[in-house]
Coordinates of C-alpha atoms in Angstrom, one line a residue:
X269 CA -4.9 -10.2 -9.1
X270 CA -1.5 -11.2 -8.1
X271 CA 0.2 -9.7 -4.9
X272 CA 3.8 -8.5 -4.9
X273 CA 5.7 -10.7 -2.4
X274 CA 7.1 -8.1 -0.2
X275 CA 7.3 -10.4 2.8
X276 CA 9.5 -12.7 0.8
X277 CA 11.8 -9.7 -0.6
X278 CA 12.3 -7.8 2.6
X279 CA 12.8 -4.1 1.0
X280 CA 14.3 -1.6 3.2
X281 CA 14.0 1.3 3.0
X282 CA 10.4 1.3 1.8
X283 CA 8.7 4.3 0.5
X284 CA 4.9 4.8 0.2
X285 CA 2.7 8.2 0.1
X286 CA 0.6 9.7 -1.9
X287 CA 2.0 12.1 -4.3
X288 CA 0.0 15.1 -5.7
X289 CA 0.6 16.5 -9.1
X290 CA 0.2 20.3 -9.4
X291 CA 0.6 23.1 -12.0
X292 CA 1.3 26.4 -11.9
X293 CA -1.4 28.9 -12.8
X294 CA 0.6 32.0 -13.6
X295 CA 2.0 34.4 -11.2
X296 CA 0.1 37.7 -10.6
X297 CA 1.7 41.1 -10.6
X298 CA 1.4 40.9 -6.9
X299 CA 4.0 38.0 -6.9
X300 CA 0.9 35.3 -5.8
X301 CA 1.2 32.1 -7.7
X302 CA -2.0 29.9 -8.2
X303 CA -1.7 26.3 -8.6
X304 CA -3.7 23.5 -9.9
X305 CA -4.2 19.9 -9.1
X306 CA -4.6 18.1 -12.2
X307 CA -4.7 14.2 -10.6
X308 CA -8.0 14.6 -8.1
X309 CA -5.8 14.6 -5.0
X310 CA -3.0 12.5 -6.1
X311 CA -1.7 8.8 -6.5
X312 CA 0.2 6.3 -4.6
X313 CA 3.9 6.0 -5.5
X314 CA 5.9 3.1 -3.4
X315 CA 9.4 2.5 -4.0
X316 CA 11.1 -0.8 -2.6
X317 CA 14.9 -0.6 -1.8
X318 CA 17.6 -3.1 -1.1
X319 CA 16.0 -6.2 -2.0
X320 CA 18.5 -8.9 -1.6
X321 CA 18.5 -11.7 -3.5
X322 CA 20.7 -14.3 -1.9
X323 CA 19.5 -17.5 -2.7
X324 CA 18.2 -19.4 -6.0
X325 CA 14.4 -19.2 -4.8
X326 CA 14.7 -15.4 -4.6
X327 CA 16.3 -15.2 -8.0
X328 CA 13.9 -17.3 -9.5
X329 CA 11.3 -15.2 -7.8
X330 CA 12.5 -12.0 -8.9
X331 CA 13.0 -13.4 -12.6
X332 CA 9.3 -14.7 -12.6
X333 CA 7.9 -11.2 -11.4
X334 CA 9.9 -9.1 -13.6
X335 CA 8.3 -11.4 -16.6
X336 CA 4.9 -10.7 -15.0
X337 CA 5.1 -7.2 -14.5
X338 CA 5.8 -6.7 -18.3
X339 CA 7.9 -3.3 -18.0
X340 CA 4.7 -1.4 -16.5
X341 CA 1.6 -2.9 -18.8
X342 CA 0.7 -5.4 -15.7
X343 CA -1.5 -4.3 -12.7
X344 CA -0.8 -6.0 -9.5
X345 CA -1.4 -5.3 -5.8
X346 CA 1.6 -3.6 -3.9
X347 CA 1.6 -3.7 -0.2
X348 CA 2.1 -0.3 1.8
X349 CA 4.0 -2.0 4.6
X350 CA 2.6 0.6 7.2
X351 CA 2.2 -1.8 10.4
X352 CA 4.2 0.4 12.4
X353 CA 2.2 3.2 12.2
X354 CA -1.3 1.3 12.4
X355 CA -3.7 1.2 15.0
X356 CA -2.0 -1.6 16.7
X357 CA -3.5 -3.3 19.6
X358 CA -1.9 -3.8 22.9
X359 CA -1.1 -6.6 25.2
X360 CA 0.2 -6.0 29.0
X361 CA 2.5 -2.7 28.6
X362 CA 3.4 -2.6 25.1
X363 CA 2.2 -3.2 21.6
X364 CA 1.1 -7.0 20.9
X365 CA 3.0 -9.0 18.3
X366 CA 1.1 -9.9 14.7
X367 CA 1.2 -13.7 13.9
X368 CA 2.9 -15.1 11.0
X369 CA 2.3 -14.2 7.6
X370 CA 0.2 -16.4 5.7
X371 CA 0.2 -16.3 1.4
X372 CA -1.6 -18.8 -0.5
X373 CA 1.3 -18.9 -2.8
X374 CA 5.0 -18.5 -2.5
X375 CA 5.7 -16.6 -5.7
X376 CA 2.4 -15.4 -7.1
X377 CA 0.1 -15.1 -4.0
X378 CA -3.4 -13.8 -4.4
X379 CA -3.9 -13.5 -0.7
X380 CA -1.4 -12.4 1.9
X381 CA -2.4 -11.3 5.8
X382 CA -1.4 -12.3 9.1
X383 CA -2.7 -16.0 10.1
X384 CA -4.7 -14.3 12.9
X385 CA -5.9 -11.2 12.2
X386 CA -4.1 -8.5 13.9
X387 CA -6.4 -5.3 13.6
X388 CA -9.9 -5.7 12.6
X389 CA -11.7 -2.8 11.3
X390 CA -14.7 -1.9 9.1
X391 CA -16.4 1.2 7.5
X392 CA -19.2 2.8 9.5
X393 CA -21.2 4.5 7.3
X394 CA -21.7 4.6 3.1
X395 CA -19.5 7.1 1.4
X396 CA -19.9 7.8 -2.3
X397 CA -17.1 8.2 -5.1
X398 CA -14.8 10.7 -4.6
X399 CA -15.8 11.6 -1.0
X400 CA -12.7 12.9 1.6
X401 CA -14.4 11.8 4.8
X402 CA -15.1 8.2 5.9
X403 CA -15.9 6.6 9.0
X404 CA -14.2 3.7 10.4
X405 CA -14.9 1.4 13.3
X406 CA -12.2 -0.9 15.1
X407 CA -13.3 -3.9 17.1
X408 CA -9.6 -5.1 17.6
X409 CA -6.9 -2.7 17.9
X410 CA -6.4 0.9 19.2
X411 CA -7.7 4.4 18.3
X412 CA -7.1 5.8 15.0
X413 CA -4.5 8.4 14.7
X414 CA -3.7 11.0 12.1
X415 CA -1.2 9.6 9.0
X416 CA -2.5 6.0 9.5
X417 CA -2.3 4.3 6.2
X418 CA -5.1 1.5 5.1
X419 CA -6.9 0.1 2.0
X420 CA -10.5 -0.8 1.0
X421 CA -10.5 -3.5 -1.4
X422 CA -7.4 -2.8 -4.0
X423 CA -7.6 0.9 -3.2
X424 CA -5.3 2.7 -0.5
X425 CA -5.9 5.8 1.5
X426 CA -4.3 7.7 4.5
X427 CA -5.8 9.6 7.2
X428 CA -4.9 13.2 7.0
X429 CA -7.1 14.4 9.9
X430 CA -9.7 12.6 12.6
X431 CA -12.3 14.8 13.1
X432 CA -14.6 12.9 15.3
X433 CA -14.6 10.0 17.9
X434 CA -17.1 7.9 19.4
X435 CA -15.1 5.2 21.1
X436 CA -13.0 3.1 18.7
X437 CA -15.2 4.9 15.8
X438 CA -13.5 7.5 13.9
X439 CA -14.5 10.1 11.3
X440 CA -11.5 10.8 9.1
X441 CA -10.4 12.9 6.4
X442 CA -8.4 11.1 3.8
X443 CA -6.2 11.4 1.0
X444 CA -6.9 10.7 -2.0
X445 CA -10.5 11.0 -2.2
X446 CA -12.2 7.6 -2.4
X447 CA -11.6 5.6 -6.0
X448 CA -14.7 3.9 -5.2
X449 CA -18.0 4.0 -3.5
X450 CA -17.9 2.4 0.1
X451 CA -20.7 0.6 2.2
X452 CA -21.1 0.0 5.7
X453 CA -19.5 -3.2 6.9
X454 CA -16.4 -3.2 4.1
X455 CA -13.6 -4.5 5.5
X456 CA -10.6 -1.9 6.3
X457 CA -7.3 -3.2 5.9
X458 CA -4.7 -2.3 8.5
X459 CA -2.7 -5.3 8.8
X460 CA -1.3 -5.6 5.0
X461 CA -2.8 -2.8 2.8
X462 CA -2.4 -2.9 -0.6
X463 CA -2.7 -0.8 -3.7
X464 CA -3.4 -1.6 -7.1
X465 CA -0.3 -0.5 -9.0
X466 CA 1.8 -1.1 -12.1
X467 CA 5.6 -0.7 -12.0
X468 CA 7.1 2.5 -13.0
X469 CA 8.2 2.7 -17.0
X470 CA 11.4 2.6 -17.8
X471 CA 13.2 1.1 -14.8
X472 CA 16.2 -1.5 -15.4
X473 CA 14.7 -4.4 -13.3
X474 CA 17.3 -6.9 -14.5
X475 CA 19.1 -8.3 -11.1
X476 CA 22.9 -7.9 -11.0
X477 CA 24.2 -11.3 -9.3
X478 CA 27.4 -11.3 -8.2
X479 CA 29.6 -14.4 -8.1
X480 CA 26.5 -16.2 -9.5
X481 CA 25.2 -16.1 -5.8
X482 CA 24.6 -12.7 -4.5
X483 CA 22.3 -9.7 -5.8
X484 CA 20.2 -6.7 -4.5
X485 CA 17.8 -5.0 -6.3
X486 CA 14.9 -2.3 -6.0
X487 CA 11.9 -1.5 -7.9
X488 CA 9.3 1.6 -8.0
X489 CA 5.4 1.4 -8.6
X490 CA 2.9 4.0 -8.9
X491 CA -0.9 3.8 -8.5
X492 CA -3.1 2.3 -11.5
X493 CA -6.8 2.5 -11.4
X494 CA -8.7 -0.1 -13.2
X495 CA -12.3 -0.7 -12.5
X496 CA -14.2 -4.1 -12.7

């Protein structure tokens, strides 16, 4: 599955979070209102703004991607772009700087990562589908804090709370619940986490180019779960 090349389009601002859907269950005579979760814990919504298309290569890449996205019918992997809040390693008196980004294709990559791994982590214990607690072991990086975002395979999660620690191993309450069962040793991606998404339906993705040279565009994605 192709990865949206956010490292080339350089969006700013970026909004990426798990958005729960709830419905009102009605209001009692006492004024208490019941709410009902309708989506099993929420789904990721990712928005990229202010992507400059100021050269021919970027304009071609954007047009190629709008064709591939097919108006929201095609699944792709979308980066969360959360390195700033990830458990990054220290170097001297500050945070270590990551290496350059490696991608296996300029327009339609299937692998995007840092040339040298920045944060290395794995699952510390098996967990079943729909589990809300996972154990993560860091072998390169810092202690996991609440609010960090990561992916396992093509599913994205964020840590709501750290409930236990043992060195660089942490037991975490996550959101949303696990989309797939995980096993001890599965890689946990804090460097360049991705979520399987489709483009939000109904967007105008045609780029407006000024003087044939300059353009700015934006796009929104919603999580789209497929299996297999």
